[in-house]
Each structure stands twice: as C-alpha cells, then as structure tokens.
Amino acid sequence: MDASSRASSGGVVRFPLSSTSSLVIQRGDITKWFVDGSTDAIINPANERMLGGGGADGAIHRAAGPDLLQACYGVPEVSPGVRCPTGEARITPGFRLPVAHVVFTVGPMYNGRSTAEAALRNTYRNSLKIAKENNIQYIAFPAISCGVYGYPYDEASTVAISTIKEFANGIKEVHFVLFQEDIYSVWLNKANELLKA
Ligand code: AR6
C-alpha cells in the first residue's frame, strides 16, 4: 500500500506535470498523510498569528502534539501578533505527525477581489518555494481558504492547480488531500480541464 492509499478514502488520481513531477488528487485526512517521514511535508492552512485555530489547523495541532505550538511561538513576529503574513509560508518540524515537516501558510478570506486571488496564488507559490529550500520531495496541500475563509471551490481550484502546474518543478509529488467529497470532485474536474493534454 502506498502513501496515497493510506491517507485516502476516495479514488487516487495522478496527473503528470513533467518527467520528474506529478500532481496527485485524493480524498482523505491530511494529518494521516505521509510518504517517507524525511522528505515529506503537509501544508497547514493557518492564520497570521500561527498559534492554532479550527479546521485543518486545529486537526494538525492535535495530531502533532504540543511541541508544534511551542515551535510556532519560536517563529519571530514580523509585526505585533503576526508570524506569517497572508500569502507567505513558514516551516516547522512535524513532531508526532508522520511527516517530517509542516509548512504553514495563510490564505486570504474571500472577498471577491483580485487581491484575494493574488494572495491565494502566493500561498501555493511560497509553500512550494520553502519546500524546495528544505529539500522536500513530497508535499500535501488541503484546499487552502475553502473552509473558514469562504473561498468558492471552483475559483480556488483554478488558482491552486494553475499555480502548482507553474511552480511544482523540483518537487517529485504534489498531493491534494481533500476532506470533502464535493471539493474532491471540483478539484478533479479542474485538473482534467487544466492538465490533460
Ligand atoms: N485534512 C484535510 N483537509 C481538511 C482537514 C483534514 N484533517 N480538516 C479540514 N480540512 P480550513 P481556511 C479542509 O477552515 O479556510 C482555521 O481556524 C476543510 O474541509 O481549515 O484556510 C485557521 O486557524 C477545507 O476544505 O482553512 C484559520 O484561522 C480546507 O481544509 C482559518 O481556519 C480548509 O479549511 C483558515 O481557514
């Protein structure tokens, strides 16, 4: 059984992005996903304080244990109360998670403006950038901003998949581990639209 099937409760669909890189879309719980525990990372869709919250952020902190929160306190504030500005990314160890690293990024709250789209694009771009700087080969994203932050699924999937297509080079596998069936369907349709030759 490979890592994809361990984390997944739905179909695992693979799209080649280049000869060395692929995108994998599956349903599942991102806190259970891993490939090798040394060159892998999951993305935490966090907030600017970076000290936990609800949704996937809460689940990731519960699974990682209290050392993750301590590591977050160790990330310097760039302005009062802000450790990771919207669109940027930070990295910590995975602690009790099965992955080696957690990449924190902060998506925009949806407001229908192009600034939100640019910020969402930056979360994917900067998460891939920090992953490459840390020699991460396998990375799993949730649907950033599609929960508490209210981003419409179709618009979010266009940004997510087009940005990954552009910047995944240098990473072996970029996974989406999607909690909800409806989001999984939107992502799969969008990948078929944007990635099939
Ligand atoms: N595995 C995979 N996906 C998950 C999991 C999981 N275990 N749990 C939830 N999701 P959200 P946001 C999905 O709200 O919209 C937090 O309070 C969920 O179904 O986690 O970026 C932070 O602290 C949805 O599709 O993140 C911030 O304050 C997706 O993850 C704020 O929420 C993202 O939903 C961030 O909001």
Coordinates of C-alpha atoms and ligand atoms in Angstrom, one line a residue:
M1 CA 0.0 0.0 0.0
D2 CA 1.5 3.4 -0.9
A3 CA 1.2 6.6 1.0
S4 CA -1.7 7.8 -1.2
S5 CA -3.9 4.9 -0.4
R6 CA -3.0 5.1 3.3
A7 CA -4.3 8.7 3.6
S8 CA -7.2 8.3 1.2
S9 CA -10.8 7.2 1.4
G10 CA -11.5 8.0 -2.3
G11 CA -10.0 7.5 -5.7
V12 CA -6.4 8.5 -6.1
V13 CA -5.8 10.2 -9.4
R14 CA -2.3 11.1 -10.7
F15 CA -1.6 13.7 -13.3
P16 CA 2.0 14.0 -14.7
L17 CA 3.3 17.6 -14.6
S18 CA 6.7 16.9 -16.2
S19 CA 9.0 14.0 -16.5
T20 CA 10.1 14.4 -12.8
S21 CA 7.0 15.8 -11.1
S22 CA 3.3 14.8 -10.7
L23 CA 0.1 16.0 -9.1
V24 CA -1.9 13.5 -7.1
I25 CA -5.5 14.2 -6.1
Q26 CA -7.3 12.1 -3.4
R27 CA -9.8 12.3 -0.6
G28 CA -8.5 11.9 3.0
D29 CA -7.3 13.4 6.3
I30 CA -4.1 15.4 5.8
T31 CA -2.9 14.6 9.3
K32 CA -2.5 10.9 8.3
W33 CA -0.7 11.5 5.0
F34 CA 3.0 10.8 4.6
V35 CA 5.4 9.3 2.1
D36 CA 8.8 8.7 3.8
G37 CA 8.8 10.7 7.0
S38 CA 12.0 12.5 5.9
T39 CA 11.5 14.4 2.7
D40 CA 7.8 15.0 3.1
A41 CA 5.6 17.9 4.4
I42 CA 2.0 18.8 4.8
I43 CA 0.6 22.3 4.5
N44 CA -1.2 23.9 7.4
P45 CA -3.8 26.5 6.2
A46 CA -3.3 28.7 9.3
N47 CA -3.9 32.3 10.3
E48 CA -1.4 35.1 10.7
R49 CA -0.8 34.5 14.4
M50 CA 0.2 30.9 13.7
L51 CA -0.9 29.7 17.1
G52 CA -3.6 27.2 16.1
G53 CA -7.3 27.5 15.2
G54 CA -10.1 25.4 13.9
G55 CA -10.5 23.3 10.7
A56 CA -7.4 21.7 9.3
D57 CA -5.1 23.9 11.5
G58 CA -6.8 22.5 14.7
A59 CA -6.6 18.9 13.5
I60 CA -2.9 19.3 12.6
H61 CA -2.0 20.7 16.0
R62 CA -3.9 17.9 17.8
A63 CA -2.1 15.3 15.7
A64 CA 1.3 16.9 16.0
G65 CA 1.1 17.4 19.8
P66 CA 2.1 20.4 22.0
D67 CA 5.6 20.7 20.6
L68 CA 4.2 22.1 17.4
L69 CA 2.7 25.0 19.3
Q70 CA 6.0 25.6 21.1
A71 CA 7.7 25.7 17.7
C72 CA 5.2 28.2 16.4
Y73 CA 5.9 30.5 19.4
G74 CA 9.5 30.3 18.3
V75 CA 8.7 31.8 14.9
P76 CA 9.5 35.5 15.1
E77 CA 6.7 38.1 14.8
V78 CA 7.1 40.3 11.8
S79 CA 4.6 42.8 13.3
P80 CA 2.6 42.6 16.5
G81 CA 0.8 39.3 16.6
V82 CA 1.8 38.3 13.0
R83 CA 4.2 35.4 12.5
C84 CA 3.1 34.6 8.9
P85 CA 1.6 37.3 6.8
T86 CA -1.2 36.3 4.4
G87 CA 0.3 34.6 1.3
E88 CA 3.6 33.8 2.9
A89 CA 4.9 30.5 4.3
R90 CA 6.9 29.3 7.4
I91 CA 8.2 25.8 8.2
T92 CA 8.5 23.7 11.4
P93 CA 9.2 20.0 12.2
G94 CA 6.3 17.6 12.1
F95 CA 6.7 16.3 15.7
R96 CA 4.2 13.5 16.2
L97 CA 2.8 13.7 12.7
P98 CA 4.0 11.0 10.3
V99 CA 5.6 13.7 8.0
A100 CA 9.0 15.4 8.6
H101 CA 7.8 19.0 8.2
V102 CA 4.7 21.2 8.5
V103 CA 4.6 24.2 6.1
F104 CA 2.3 26.9 7.5
T105 CA 0.7 29.3 5.0
V106 CA -2.1 31.8 5.4
G107 CA -4.8 32.0 2.8
P108 CA -7.0 35.1 2.2
M109 CA -10.5 35.5 3.5
Y110 CA -12.6 35.5 0.3
N111 CA -13.8 39.0 -0.7
G112 CA -14.3 38.5 -4.4
R113 CA -11.4 40.9 -5.3
S114 CA -8.3 40.2 -7.3
T115 CA -6.2 40.8 -4.1
A116 CA -7.6 37.6 -2.6
E117 CA -6.8 35.7 -5.8
A118 CA -3.2 37.0 -5.7
A119 CA -2.9 36.1 -2.1
L120 CA -4.2 32.6 -2.7
R121 CA -1.8 32.2 -5.6
N122 CA 1.1 33.3 -3.2
T123 CA 0.2 30.7 -0.6
Y124 CA 0.8 27.9 -3.2
R125 CA 3.9 29.6 -4.7
N126 CA 5.6 30.4 -1.4
S127 CA 4.7 26.9 0.1
L128 CA 6.5 25.3 -2.9
K129 CA 9.4 27.7 -2.6
I130 CA 10.0 27.0 1.1
A131 CA 9.6 23.2 0.4
K132 CA 12.3 23.3 -2.2
E133 CA 14.6 25.3 0.1
N134 CA 14.2 22.5 2.6
N135 CA 14.7 19.6 0.1
I136 CA 11.2 18.4 0.4
Q137 CA 10.2 16.0 -2.3
Y138 CA 6.6 15.1 -1.4
I139 CA 4.1 17.7 -0.2
A140 CA 0.4 17.6 0.5
F141 CA -2.0 20.5 0.3
P142 CA -5.5 20.9 1.7
A143 CA -8.0 23.2 -0.1
I144 CA -6.5 26.4 1.3
S145 CA -9.1 29.1 2.2
C146 CA -12.0 26.8 1.3
G147 CA -13.3 26.3 4.9
V148 CA -13.5 29.1 7.4
Y149 CA -12.1 31.6 4.9
G150 CA -15.0 31.0 2.5
Y151 CA -13.3 30.8 -0.9
P152 CA -15.6 29.4 -3.7
Y153 CA -14.3 26.0 -4.6
D154 CA -14.2 26.4 -8.4
E155 CA -12.3 29.7 -8.2
A156 CA -9.9 28.2 -5.6
S157 CA -9.3 25.1 -7.6
T158 CA -8.3 27.2 -10.7
V159 CA -5.8 29.2 -8.6
A160 CA -4.5 26.1 -6.8
I161 CA -3.9 23.8 -9.8
S162 CA -2.6 26.5 -12.2
T163 CA -0.1 27.7 -9.7
I164 CA 1.1 24.2 -8.9
K165 CA 1.4 23.5 -12.6
E166 CA 3.7 26.6 -12.9
F167 CA 5.9 26.1 -9.8
A168 CA 6.0 22.3 -8.9
N169 CA 9.2 21.8 -10.8
G170 CA 11.8 20.4 -8.4
I171 CA 9.3 18.5 -6.3
K172 CA 8.5 14.9 -7.1
E173 CA 4.9 14.7 -6.0
V174 CA 2.5 17.5 -5.1
H175 CA -0.7 16.0 -3.5
F176 CA -4.1 17.4 -2.7
V177 CA -5.6 15.6 0.3
L178 CA -9.2 16.7 0.3
F179 CA -11.5 16.2 3.2
Q180 CA -14.8 16.8 1.4
E181 CA -16.3 14.8 -1.4
D182 CA -17.7 18.0 -3.1
I183 CA -14.3 19.7 -3.1
Y184 CA -12.6 16.5 -4.3
S185 CA -15.0 16.5 -7.4
V186 CA -14.3 20.1 -8.2
W187 CA -10.5 19.6 -7.9
L188 CA -10.6 16.5 -10.1
N189 CA -12.7 18.3 -12.8
K190 CA -10.4 21.3 -12.8
A191 CA -7.3 19.1 -13.0
N192 CA -8.8 17.3 -16.0
E193 CA -9.5 20.7 -17.6
L194 CA -6.1 22.3 -16.9
L195 CA -3.7 19.4 -17.0
K196 CA -4.9 16.9 -19.6
A197 CA -3.2 17.3 -22.9
Ligands
AR6_1 N1 -7.5 17.0 6.3 C1 -7.7 17.6 5.0 N2 -8.5 18.7 4.9 C2 -9.1 19.2 6.0 C3 -9.0 18.6 7.3 C4 -8.1 17.5 7.4 N3 -7.9 16.9 8.5 N4 -9.8 19.3 8.1 C5 -10.4 20.3 7.4 N5 -10.0 20.2 6.1 P1 -9.9 25.5 6.9 P2 -9.2 28.1 5.7 C6 -10.4 21.0 5.0 O1 -11.1 26.1 7.6 O2 -10.4 28.2 5.0 C7 -8.5 27.9 10.9 O3 -9.2 28.3 12.1 C8 -11.7 21.8 5.0 O4 -12.7 20.9 4.7 O5 -9.1 24.5 7.7 O6 -7.9 28.4 5.0 C9 -7.2 28.6 10.8 O7 -6.6 28.8 12.1 C10 -11.5 22.8 3.9 O8 -11.8 22.3 2.7 O9 -8.9 26.6 6.4 C11 -7.5 29.9 10.1 O10 -8.0 30.9 11.1 C12 -10.0 23.1 4.0 O11 -9.4 22.0 4.8 C13 -8.7 29.6 9.2 O12 -9.3 28.4 9.8 C14 -9.6 24.4 4.5 O13 -10.5 24.8 5.6 C15 -8.2 29.2 7.8 O14 -9.3 29.0 7.0

